[in-house]
PDB file of C-alpha atoms in Angstrom:
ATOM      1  CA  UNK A   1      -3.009  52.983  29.411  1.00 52.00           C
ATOM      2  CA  UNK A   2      -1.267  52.209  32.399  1.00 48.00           C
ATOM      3  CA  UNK A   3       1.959  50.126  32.816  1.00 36.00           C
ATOM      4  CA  UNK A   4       0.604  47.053  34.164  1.00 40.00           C
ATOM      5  CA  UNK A   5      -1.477  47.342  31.205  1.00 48.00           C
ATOM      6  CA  UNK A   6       1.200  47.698  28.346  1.00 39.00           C
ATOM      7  CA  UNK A   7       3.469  45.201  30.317  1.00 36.00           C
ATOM      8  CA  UNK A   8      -0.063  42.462  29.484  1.00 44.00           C
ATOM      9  CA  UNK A   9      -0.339  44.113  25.756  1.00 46.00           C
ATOM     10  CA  UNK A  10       3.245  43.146  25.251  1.00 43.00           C
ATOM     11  CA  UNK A  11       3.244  39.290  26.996  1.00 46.00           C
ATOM     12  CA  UNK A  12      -0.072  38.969  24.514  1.00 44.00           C
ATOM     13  CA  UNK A  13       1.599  39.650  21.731  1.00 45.00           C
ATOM     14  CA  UNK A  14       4.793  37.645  22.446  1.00 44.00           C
ATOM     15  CA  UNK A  15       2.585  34.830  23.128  1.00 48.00           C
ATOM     16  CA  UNK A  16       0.980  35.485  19.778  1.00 55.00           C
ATOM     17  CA  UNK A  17       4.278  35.799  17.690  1.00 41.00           C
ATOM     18  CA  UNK A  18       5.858  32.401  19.711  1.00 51.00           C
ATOM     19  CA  UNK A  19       2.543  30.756  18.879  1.00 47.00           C
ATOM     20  CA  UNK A  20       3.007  31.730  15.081  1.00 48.00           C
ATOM     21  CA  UNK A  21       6.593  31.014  14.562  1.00 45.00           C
ATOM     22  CA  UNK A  22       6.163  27.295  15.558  1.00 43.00           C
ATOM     23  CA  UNK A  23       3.483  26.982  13.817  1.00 46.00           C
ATOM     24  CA  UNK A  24       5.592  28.287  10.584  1.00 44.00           C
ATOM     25  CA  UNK A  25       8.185  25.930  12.117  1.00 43.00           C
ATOM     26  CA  UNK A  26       6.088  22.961  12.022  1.00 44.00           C
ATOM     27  CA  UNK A  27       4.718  23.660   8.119  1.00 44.00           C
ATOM     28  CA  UNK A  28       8.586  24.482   7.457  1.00 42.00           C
ATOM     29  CA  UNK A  29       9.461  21.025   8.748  1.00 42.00           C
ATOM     30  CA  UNK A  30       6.370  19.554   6.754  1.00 45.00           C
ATOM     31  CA  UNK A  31       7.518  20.440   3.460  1.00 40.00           C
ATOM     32  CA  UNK A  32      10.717  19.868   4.109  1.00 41.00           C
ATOM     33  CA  UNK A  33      10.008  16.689   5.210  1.00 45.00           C
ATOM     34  CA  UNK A  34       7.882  15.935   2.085  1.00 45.00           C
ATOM     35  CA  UNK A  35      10.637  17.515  -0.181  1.00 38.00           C
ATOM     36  CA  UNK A  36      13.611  15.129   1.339  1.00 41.00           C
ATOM     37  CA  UNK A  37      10.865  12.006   0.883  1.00 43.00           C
ATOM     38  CA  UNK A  38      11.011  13.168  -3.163  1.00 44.00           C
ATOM     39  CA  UNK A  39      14.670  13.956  -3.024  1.00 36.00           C
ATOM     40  CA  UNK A  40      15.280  10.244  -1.805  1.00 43.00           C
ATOM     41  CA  UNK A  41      13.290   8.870  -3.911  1.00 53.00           C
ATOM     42  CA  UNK A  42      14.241  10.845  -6.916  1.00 46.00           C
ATOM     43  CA  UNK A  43      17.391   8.675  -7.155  1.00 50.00           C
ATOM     44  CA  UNK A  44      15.708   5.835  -7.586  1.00 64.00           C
ATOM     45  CA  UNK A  45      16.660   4.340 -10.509  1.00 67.00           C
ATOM     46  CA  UNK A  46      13.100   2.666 -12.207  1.00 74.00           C
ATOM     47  CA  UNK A  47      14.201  -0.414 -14.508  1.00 76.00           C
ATOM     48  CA  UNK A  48      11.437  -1.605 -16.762  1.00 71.00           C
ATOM     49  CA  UNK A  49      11.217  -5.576 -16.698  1.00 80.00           C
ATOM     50  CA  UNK A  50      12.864  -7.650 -19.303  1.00 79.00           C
ATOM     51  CA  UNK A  51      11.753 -10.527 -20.638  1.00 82.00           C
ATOM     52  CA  UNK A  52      11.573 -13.507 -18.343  1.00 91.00           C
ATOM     53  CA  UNK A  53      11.647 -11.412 -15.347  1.00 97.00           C
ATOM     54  CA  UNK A  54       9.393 -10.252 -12.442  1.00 98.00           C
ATOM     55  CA  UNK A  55       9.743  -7.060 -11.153  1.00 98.00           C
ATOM     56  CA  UNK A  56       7.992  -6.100  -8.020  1.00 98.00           C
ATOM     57  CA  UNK A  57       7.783  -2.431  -6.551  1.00 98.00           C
ATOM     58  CA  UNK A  58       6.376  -1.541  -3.254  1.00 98.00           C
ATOM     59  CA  UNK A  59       6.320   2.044  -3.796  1.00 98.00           C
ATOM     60  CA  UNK A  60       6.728   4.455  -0.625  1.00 98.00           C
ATOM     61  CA  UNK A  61       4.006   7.022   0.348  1.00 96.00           C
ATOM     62  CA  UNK A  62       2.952   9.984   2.453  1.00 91.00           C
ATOM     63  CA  UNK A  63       2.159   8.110   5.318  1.00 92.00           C
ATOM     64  CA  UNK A  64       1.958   4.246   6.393  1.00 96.00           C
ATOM     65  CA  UNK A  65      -0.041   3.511   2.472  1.00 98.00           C
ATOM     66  CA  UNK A  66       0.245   0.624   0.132  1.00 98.00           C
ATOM     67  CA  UNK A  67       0.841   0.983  -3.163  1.00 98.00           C
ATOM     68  CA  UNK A  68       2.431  -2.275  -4.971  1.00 98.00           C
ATOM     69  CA  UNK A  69       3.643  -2.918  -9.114  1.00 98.00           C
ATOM     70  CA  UNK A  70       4.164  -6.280 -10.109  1.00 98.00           C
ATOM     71  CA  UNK A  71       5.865  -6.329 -13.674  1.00 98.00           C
ATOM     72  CA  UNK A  72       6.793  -8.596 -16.218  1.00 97.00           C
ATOM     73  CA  UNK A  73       8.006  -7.510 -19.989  1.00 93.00           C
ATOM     74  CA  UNK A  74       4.144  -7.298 -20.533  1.00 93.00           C
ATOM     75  CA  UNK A  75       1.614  -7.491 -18.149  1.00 97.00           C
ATOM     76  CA  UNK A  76       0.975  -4.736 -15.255  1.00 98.00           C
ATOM     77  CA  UNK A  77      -0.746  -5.499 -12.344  1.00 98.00           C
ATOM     78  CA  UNK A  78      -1.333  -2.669  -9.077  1.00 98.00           C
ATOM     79  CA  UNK A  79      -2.553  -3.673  -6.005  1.00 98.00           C
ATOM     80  CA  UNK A  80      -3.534  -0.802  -3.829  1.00 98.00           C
ATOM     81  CA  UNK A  81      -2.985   3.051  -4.923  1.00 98.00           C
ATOM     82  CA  UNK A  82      -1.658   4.706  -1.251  1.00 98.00           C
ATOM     83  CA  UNK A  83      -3.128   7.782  -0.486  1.00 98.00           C
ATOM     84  CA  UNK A  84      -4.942  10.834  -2.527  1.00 97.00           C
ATOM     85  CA  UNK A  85      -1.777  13.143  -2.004  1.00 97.00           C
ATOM     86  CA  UNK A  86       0.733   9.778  -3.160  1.00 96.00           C
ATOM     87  CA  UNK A  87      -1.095  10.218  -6.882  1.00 97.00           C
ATOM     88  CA  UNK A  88       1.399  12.528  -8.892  1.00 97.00           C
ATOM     89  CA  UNK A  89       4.311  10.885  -7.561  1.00 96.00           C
ATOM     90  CA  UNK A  90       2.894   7.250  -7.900  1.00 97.00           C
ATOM     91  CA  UNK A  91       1.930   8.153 -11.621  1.00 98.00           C
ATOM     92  CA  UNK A  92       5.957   9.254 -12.183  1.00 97.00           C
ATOM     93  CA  UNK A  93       6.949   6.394 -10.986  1.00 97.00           C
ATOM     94  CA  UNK A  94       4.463   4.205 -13.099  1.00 98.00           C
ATOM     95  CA  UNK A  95       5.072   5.927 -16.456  1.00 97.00           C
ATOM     96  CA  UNK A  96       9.725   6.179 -15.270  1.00 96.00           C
ATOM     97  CA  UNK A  97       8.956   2.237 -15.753  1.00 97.00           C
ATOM     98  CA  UNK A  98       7.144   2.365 -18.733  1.00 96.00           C
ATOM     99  CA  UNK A  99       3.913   1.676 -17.777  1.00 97.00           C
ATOM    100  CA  UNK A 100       1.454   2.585 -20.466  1.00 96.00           C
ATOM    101  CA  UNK A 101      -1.732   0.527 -19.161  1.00 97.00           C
ATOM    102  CA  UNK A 102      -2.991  -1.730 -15.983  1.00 98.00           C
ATOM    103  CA  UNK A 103      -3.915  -5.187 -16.993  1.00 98.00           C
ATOM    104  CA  UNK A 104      -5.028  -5.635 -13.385  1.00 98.00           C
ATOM    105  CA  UNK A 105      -6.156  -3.771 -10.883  1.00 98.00           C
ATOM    106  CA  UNK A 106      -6.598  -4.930  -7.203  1.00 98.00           C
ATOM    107  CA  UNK A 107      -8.435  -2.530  -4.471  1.00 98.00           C
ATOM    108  CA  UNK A 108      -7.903  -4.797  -1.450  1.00 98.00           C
ATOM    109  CA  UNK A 109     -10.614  -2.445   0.501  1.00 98.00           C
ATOM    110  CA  UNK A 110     -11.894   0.877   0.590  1.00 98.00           C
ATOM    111  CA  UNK A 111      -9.676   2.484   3.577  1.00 98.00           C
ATOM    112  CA  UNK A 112      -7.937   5.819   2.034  1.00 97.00           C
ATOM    113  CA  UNK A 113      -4.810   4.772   2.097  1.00 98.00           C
ATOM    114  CA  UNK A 114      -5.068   1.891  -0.017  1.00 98.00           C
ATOM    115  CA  UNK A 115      -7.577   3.388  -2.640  1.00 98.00           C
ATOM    116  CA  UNK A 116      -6.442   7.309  -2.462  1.00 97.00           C
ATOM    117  CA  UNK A 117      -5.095   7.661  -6.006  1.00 97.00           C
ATOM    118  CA  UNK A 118      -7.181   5.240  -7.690  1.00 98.00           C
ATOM    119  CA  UNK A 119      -9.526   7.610  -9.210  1.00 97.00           C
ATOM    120  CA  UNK A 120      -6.077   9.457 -11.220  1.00 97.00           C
ATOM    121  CA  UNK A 121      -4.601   6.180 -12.121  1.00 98.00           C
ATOM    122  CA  UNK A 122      -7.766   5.315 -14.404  1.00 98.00           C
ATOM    123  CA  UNK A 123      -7.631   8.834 -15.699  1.00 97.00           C
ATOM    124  CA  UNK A 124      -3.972   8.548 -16.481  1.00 98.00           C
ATOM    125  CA  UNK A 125      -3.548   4.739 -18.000  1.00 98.00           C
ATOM    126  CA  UNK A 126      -6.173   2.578 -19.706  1.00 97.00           C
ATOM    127  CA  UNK A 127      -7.226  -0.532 -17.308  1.00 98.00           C
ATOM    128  CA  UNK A 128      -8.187  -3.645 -18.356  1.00 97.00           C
ATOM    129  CA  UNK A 129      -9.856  -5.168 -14.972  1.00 98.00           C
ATOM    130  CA  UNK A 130     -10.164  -4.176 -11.307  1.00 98.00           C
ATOM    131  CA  UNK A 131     -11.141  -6.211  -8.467  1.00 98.00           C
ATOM    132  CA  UNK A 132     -12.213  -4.937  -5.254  1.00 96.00           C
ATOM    133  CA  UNK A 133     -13.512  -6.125  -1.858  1.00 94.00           C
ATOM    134  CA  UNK A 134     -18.179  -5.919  -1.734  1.00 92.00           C
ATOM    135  CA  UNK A 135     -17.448  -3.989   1.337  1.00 95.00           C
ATOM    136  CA  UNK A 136     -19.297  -0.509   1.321  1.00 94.00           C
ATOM    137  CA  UNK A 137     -17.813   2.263   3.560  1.00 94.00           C
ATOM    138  CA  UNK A 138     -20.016   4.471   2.672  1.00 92.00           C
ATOM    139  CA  UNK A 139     -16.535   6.832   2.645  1.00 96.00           C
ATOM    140  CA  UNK A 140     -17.063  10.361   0.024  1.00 96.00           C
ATOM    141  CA  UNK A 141     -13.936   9.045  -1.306  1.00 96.00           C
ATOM    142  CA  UNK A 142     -15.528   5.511  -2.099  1.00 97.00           C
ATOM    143  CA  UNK A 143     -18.357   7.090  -3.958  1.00 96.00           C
ATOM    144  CA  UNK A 144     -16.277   8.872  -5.934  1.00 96.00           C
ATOM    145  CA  UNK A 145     -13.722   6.353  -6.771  1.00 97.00           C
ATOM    146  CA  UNK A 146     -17.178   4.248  -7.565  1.00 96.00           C
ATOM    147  CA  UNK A 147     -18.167   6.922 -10.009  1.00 96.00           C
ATOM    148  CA  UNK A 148     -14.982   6.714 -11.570  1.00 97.00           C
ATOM    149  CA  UNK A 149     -14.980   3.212 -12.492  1.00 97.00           C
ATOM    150  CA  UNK A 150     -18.287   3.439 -14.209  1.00 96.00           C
ATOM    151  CA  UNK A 151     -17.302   6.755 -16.057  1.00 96.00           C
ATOM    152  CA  UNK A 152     -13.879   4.550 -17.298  1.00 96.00           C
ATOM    153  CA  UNK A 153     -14.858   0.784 -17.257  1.00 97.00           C
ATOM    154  CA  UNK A 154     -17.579  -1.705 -18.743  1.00 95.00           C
ATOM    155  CA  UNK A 155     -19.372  -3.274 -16.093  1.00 94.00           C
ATOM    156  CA  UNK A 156     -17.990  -6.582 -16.817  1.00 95.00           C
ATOM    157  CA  UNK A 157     -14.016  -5.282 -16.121  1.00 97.00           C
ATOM    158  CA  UNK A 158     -15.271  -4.389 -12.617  1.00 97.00           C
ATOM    159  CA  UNK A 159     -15.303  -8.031 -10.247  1.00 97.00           C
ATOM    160  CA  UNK A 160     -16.488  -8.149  -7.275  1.00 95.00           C
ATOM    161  CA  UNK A 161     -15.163 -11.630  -5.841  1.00 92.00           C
ATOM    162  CA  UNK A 162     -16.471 -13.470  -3.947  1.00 92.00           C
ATOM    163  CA  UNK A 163     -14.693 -16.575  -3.827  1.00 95.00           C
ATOM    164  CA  UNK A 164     -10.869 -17.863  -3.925  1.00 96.00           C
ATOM    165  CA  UNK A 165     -10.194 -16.781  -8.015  1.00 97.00           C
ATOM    166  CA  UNK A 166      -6.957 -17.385  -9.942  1.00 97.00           C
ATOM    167  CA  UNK A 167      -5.239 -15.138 -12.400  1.00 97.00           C
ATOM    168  CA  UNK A 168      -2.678 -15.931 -15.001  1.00 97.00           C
ATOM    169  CA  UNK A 169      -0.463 -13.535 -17.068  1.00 96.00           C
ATOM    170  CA  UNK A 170       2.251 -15.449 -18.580  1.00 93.00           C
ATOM    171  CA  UNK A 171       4.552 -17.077 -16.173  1.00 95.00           C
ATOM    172  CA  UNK A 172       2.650 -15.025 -13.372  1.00 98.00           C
ATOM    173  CA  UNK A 173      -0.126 -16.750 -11.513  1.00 98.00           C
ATOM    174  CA  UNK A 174      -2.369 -14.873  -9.049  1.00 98.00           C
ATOM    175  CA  UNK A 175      -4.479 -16.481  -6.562  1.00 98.00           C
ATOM    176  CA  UNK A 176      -6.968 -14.024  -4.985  1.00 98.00           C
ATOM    177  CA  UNK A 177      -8.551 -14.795  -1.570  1.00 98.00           C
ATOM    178  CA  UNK A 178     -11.440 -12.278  -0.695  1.00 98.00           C
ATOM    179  CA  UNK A 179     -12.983 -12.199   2.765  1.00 97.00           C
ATOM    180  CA  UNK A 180     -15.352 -15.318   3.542  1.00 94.00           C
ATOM    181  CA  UNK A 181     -17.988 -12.802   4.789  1.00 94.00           C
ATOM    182  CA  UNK A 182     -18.349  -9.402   5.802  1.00 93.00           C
ATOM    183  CA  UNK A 183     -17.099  -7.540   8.628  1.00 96.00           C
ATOM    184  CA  UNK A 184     -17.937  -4.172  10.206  1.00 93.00           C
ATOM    185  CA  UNK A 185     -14.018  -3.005   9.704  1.00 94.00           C
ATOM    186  CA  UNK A 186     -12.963  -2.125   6.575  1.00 97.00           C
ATOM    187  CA  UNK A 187      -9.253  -3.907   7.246  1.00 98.00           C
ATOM    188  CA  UNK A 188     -10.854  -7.760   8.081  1.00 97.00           C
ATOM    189  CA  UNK A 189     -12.369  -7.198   4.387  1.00 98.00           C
ATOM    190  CA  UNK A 190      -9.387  -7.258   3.225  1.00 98.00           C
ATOM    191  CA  UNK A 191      -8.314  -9.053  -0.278  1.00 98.00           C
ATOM    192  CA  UNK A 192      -5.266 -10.852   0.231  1.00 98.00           C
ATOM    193  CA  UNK A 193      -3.159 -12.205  -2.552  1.00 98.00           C
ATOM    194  CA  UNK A 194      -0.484 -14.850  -3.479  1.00 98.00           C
ATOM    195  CA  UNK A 195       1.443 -14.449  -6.394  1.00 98.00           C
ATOM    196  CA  UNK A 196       3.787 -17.073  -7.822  1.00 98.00           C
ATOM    197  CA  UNK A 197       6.508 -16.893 -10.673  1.00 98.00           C
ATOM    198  CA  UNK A 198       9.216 -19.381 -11.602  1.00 97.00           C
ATOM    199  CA  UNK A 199       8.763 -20.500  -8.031  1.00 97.00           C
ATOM    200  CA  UNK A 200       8.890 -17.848  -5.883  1.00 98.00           C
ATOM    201  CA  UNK A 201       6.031 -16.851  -4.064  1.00 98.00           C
ATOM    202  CA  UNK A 202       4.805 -13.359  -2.509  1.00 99.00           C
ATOM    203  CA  UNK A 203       1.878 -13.009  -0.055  1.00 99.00           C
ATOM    204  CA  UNK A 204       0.447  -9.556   0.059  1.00 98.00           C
ATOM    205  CA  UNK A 205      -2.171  -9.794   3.267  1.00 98.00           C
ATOM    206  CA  UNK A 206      -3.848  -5.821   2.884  1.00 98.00           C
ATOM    207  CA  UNK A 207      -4.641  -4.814   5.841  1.00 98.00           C
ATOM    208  CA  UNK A 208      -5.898  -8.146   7.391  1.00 98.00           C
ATOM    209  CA  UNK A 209      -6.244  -7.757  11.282  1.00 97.00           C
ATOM    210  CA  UNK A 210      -7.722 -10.962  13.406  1.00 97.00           C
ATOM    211  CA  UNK A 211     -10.993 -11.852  12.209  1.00 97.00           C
ATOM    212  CA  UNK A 212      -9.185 -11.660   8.201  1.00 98.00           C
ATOM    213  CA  UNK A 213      -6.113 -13.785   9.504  1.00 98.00           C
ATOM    214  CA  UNK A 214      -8.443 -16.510  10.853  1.00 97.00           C
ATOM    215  CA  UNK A 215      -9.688 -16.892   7.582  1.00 97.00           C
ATOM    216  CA  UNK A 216      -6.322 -17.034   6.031  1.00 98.00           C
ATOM    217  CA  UNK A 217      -5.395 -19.580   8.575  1.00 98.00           C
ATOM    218  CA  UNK A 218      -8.095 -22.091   7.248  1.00 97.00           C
ATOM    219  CA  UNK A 219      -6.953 -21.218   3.244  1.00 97.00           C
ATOM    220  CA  UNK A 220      -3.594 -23.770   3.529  1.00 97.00           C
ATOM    221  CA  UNK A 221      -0.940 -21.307   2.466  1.00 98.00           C
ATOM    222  CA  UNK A 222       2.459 -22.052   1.156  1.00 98.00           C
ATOM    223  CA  UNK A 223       5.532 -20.745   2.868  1.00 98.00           C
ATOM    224  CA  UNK A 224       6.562 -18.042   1.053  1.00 98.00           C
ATOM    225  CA  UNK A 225       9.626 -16.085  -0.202  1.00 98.00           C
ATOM    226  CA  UNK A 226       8.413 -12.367   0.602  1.00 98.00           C
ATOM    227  CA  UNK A 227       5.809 -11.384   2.717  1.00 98.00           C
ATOM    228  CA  UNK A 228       4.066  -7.934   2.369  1.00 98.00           C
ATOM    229  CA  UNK A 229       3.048  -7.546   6.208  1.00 98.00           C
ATOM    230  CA  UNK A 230      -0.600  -7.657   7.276  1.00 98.00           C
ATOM    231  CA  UNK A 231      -1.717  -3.991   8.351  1.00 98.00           C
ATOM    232  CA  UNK A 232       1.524  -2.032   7.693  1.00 98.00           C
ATOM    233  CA  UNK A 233       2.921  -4.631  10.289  1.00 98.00           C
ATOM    234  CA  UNK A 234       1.005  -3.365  13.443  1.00 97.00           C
ATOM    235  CA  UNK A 235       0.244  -6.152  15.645  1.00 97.00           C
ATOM    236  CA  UNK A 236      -2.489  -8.186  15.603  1.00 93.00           C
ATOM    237  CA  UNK A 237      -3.433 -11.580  17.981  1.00 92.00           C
ATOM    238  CA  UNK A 238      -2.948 -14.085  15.424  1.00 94.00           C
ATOM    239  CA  UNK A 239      -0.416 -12.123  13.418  1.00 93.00           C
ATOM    240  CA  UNK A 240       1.866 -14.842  15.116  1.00 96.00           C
ATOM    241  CA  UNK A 241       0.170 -17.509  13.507  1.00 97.00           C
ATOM    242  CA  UNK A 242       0.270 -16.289   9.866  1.00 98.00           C
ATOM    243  CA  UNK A 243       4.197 -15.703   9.837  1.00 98.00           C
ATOM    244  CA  UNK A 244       4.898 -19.514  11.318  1.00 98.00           C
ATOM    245  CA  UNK A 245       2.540 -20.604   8.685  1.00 98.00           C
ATOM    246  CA  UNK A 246       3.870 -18.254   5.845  1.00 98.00           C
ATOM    247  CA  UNK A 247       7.417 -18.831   6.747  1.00 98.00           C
ATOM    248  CA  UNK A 248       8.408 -16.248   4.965  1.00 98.00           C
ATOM    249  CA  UNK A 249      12.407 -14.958   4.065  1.00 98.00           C
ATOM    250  CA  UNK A 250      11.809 -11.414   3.521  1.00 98.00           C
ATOM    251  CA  UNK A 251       9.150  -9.267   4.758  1.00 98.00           C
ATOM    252  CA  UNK A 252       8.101  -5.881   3.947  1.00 98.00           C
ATOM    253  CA  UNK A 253       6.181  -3.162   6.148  1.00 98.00           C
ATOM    254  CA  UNK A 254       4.658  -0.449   4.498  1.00 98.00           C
ATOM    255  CA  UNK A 255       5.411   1.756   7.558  1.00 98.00           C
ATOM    256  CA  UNK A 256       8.272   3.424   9.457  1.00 97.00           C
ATOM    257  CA  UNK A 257       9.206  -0.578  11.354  1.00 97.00           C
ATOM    258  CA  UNK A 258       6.840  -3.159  12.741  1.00 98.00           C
ATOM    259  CA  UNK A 259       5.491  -3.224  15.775  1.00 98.00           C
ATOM    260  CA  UNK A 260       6.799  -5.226  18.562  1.00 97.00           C
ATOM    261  CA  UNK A 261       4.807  -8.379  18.668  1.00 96.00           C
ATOM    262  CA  UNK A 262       5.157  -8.332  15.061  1.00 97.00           C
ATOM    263  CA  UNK A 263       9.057  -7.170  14.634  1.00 98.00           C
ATOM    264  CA  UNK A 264       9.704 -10.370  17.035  1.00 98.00           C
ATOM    265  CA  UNK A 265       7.720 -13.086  14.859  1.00 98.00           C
ATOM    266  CA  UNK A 266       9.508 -12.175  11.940  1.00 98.00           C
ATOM    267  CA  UNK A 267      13.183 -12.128  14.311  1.00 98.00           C
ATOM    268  CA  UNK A 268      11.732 -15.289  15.160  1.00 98.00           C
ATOM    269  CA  UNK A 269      11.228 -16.907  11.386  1.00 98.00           C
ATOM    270  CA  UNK A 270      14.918 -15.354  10.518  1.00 98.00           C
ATOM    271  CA  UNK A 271      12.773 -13.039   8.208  1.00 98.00           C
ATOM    272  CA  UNK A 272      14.935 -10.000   6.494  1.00 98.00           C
ATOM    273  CA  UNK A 273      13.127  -7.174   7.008  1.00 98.00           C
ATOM    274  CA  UNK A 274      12.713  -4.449   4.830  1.00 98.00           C
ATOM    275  CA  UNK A 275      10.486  -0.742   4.893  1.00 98.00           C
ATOM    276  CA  UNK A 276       9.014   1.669   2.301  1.00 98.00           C
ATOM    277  CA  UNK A 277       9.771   4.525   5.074  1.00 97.00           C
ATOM    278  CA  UNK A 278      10.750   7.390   2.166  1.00 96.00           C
ATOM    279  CA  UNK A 279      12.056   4.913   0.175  1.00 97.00           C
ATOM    280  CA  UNK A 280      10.720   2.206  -2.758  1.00 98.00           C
ATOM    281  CA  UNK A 281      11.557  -1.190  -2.459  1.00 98.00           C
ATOM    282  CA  UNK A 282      12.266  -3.177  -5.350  1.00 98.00           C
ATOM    283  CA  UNK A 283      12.749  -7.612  -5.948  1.00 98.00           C
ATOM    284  CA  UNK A 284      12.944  -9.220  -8.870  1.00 98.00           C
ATOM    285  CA  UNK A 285      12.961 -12.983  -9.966  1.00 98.00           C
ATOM    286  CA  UNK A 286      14.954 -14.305 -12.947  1.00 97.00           C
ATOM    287  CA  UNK A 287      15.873 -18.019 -13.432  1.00 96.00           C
ATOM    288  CA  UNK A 288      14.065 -18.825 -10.454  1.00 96.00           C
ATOM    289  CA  UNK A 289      16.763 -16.504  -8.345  1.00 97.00           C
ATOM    290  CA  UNK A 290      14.880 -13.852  -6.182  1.00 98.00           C
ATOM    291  CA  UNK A 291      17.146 -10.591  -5.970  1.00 97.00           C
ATOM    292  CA  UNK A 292      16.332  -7.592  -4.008  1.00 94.00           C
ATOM    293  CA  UNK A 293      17.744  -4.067  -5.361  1.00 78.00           C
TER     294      UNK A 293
END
């Protein structure tokens, strides 16, 4: 072998270790990342509700996921499940605040990181009702999370809805506003729902993008106290719109921060803004007095 030729052996292989040590670097910074998301959140300190009191967790996740608990001394009720790999650590957190069963569950549409560890939580706790979206994906993860619920539930728990339904559990009252028809996007067949409690009302808007918040336009709304953000709080044309009508004093992204358009609405409404980025985030209403902590 000549020298020009073990002078190209040698740049190969450099080339070959570079390549794998950043690749090592970049799964090194993966898990590290993912192991300072479970170190933050291991701190968290999860206080079961007391009586009288609503206590409402928008759990962090992997990525930009929802994954919401609403809790009084009693009742349970999910909306949304974040993604597949959020499962484990979304069960922790459920049974850390007691959670032995799910009066309610709400799928507000089939898109993986709202339904991802759905199929675990009806291994894990006993539920009493879901309600999700008639909007078919046609997703592998769908028709599996479809074959759960009719290994685990009566096919009366499982309701499809169709029209604007109402809830009550106690002192919490649920209004639930499926789409009006159906679109070809999984996000503008979104479920959207407002829940009230000694006064205070939260809007939680899945992942409703224009066609969805047109709809919700035309439903007459209240202004409300906390706002979970439509679509992780990406920007949308109307998105405008349903903030000045919503009104609302706190709002919460499931994502790193809110997109511009979006970020300056809610600057706009003198919204306080507030992210599950690798951390939960917890209200809760007593005497009519919503706290956040």
């Amino acid at each position: 072998m000549g020298l020009y030729d073990k002078i190209k052996k040698r740049r190969v292989y450099a080339m070959r270790v570079r390549a794998a040590l950043c690749l090592f670097f970049l799964f090194l910074c993966s898990v590290l990342s993912s192991c300072q998301r479970e170190a933050q959140n291991a701190g968290t300190e999860y206080t079961v509700a007391e009586k009288g009191v609503l206590s409402v967790w928008f759990f962090a996740c992997s990525e930009d996921a929802d994954s919401i608990l609403l809790q009084t001394q009693d009742r349970n009720v999910v909306i949304d499940t974040g993604l597949e790999c959020d499962s484990d650590r979304l069960i922790r957190k459920l049974e850390g605040l007691q959670v032995d069963n799910i009066d309610l569950l709400i799928l507000t549409h089939p898109d993986k990181d709202h339904i991802g560890g759905a199929d675990k939580l009806l291994e894990k706790f006993p539920v009493e009702q879901v309600i999700q979206t008639s909007y078919e994906k046609g997703s592998v993860q769908q028709e599996e999370l479809d074959d759960k619920l009719e290994e685990r539930l009566q096919e009366e728990k499982i309701l499809t809805v169709q029209e604007k339904t109402e809830f009550t559990f106690g002192d919490l009252q649920l209004t639930v506003y499926p789409p009006g028809k159906q679109y070809d996007n999984a996000n503008n067949n979104s479920i959207a729902v407002l829940a009230q409690f000694e006064g205070k009302k939260f809007f939680f808007a899945g992942d409703a993008k224009k066609k969805r918040i047109e709809e919700l336009l035309e439903e007459g709304l209240p202004k409300v106290d906390v706002y979970k953000v439509a679509y992780h709080g990406r920007d949308s044309d109307n998105s405008r719109e349903l903030v000045e009508v919503l009104q609302p004093q706190i709002a919460v992204v499931t994502a790193r921060e809110a997109e511009k358009k979006t970020a300056q609405v809610l600057a706009d409404v003198g919204a306080e803004v507030y992210s599950t980025y690798k951390t939960d985030v917890h209200f809760t209403v007593s005497d009519g007095i919503l706290d956040a902590g």
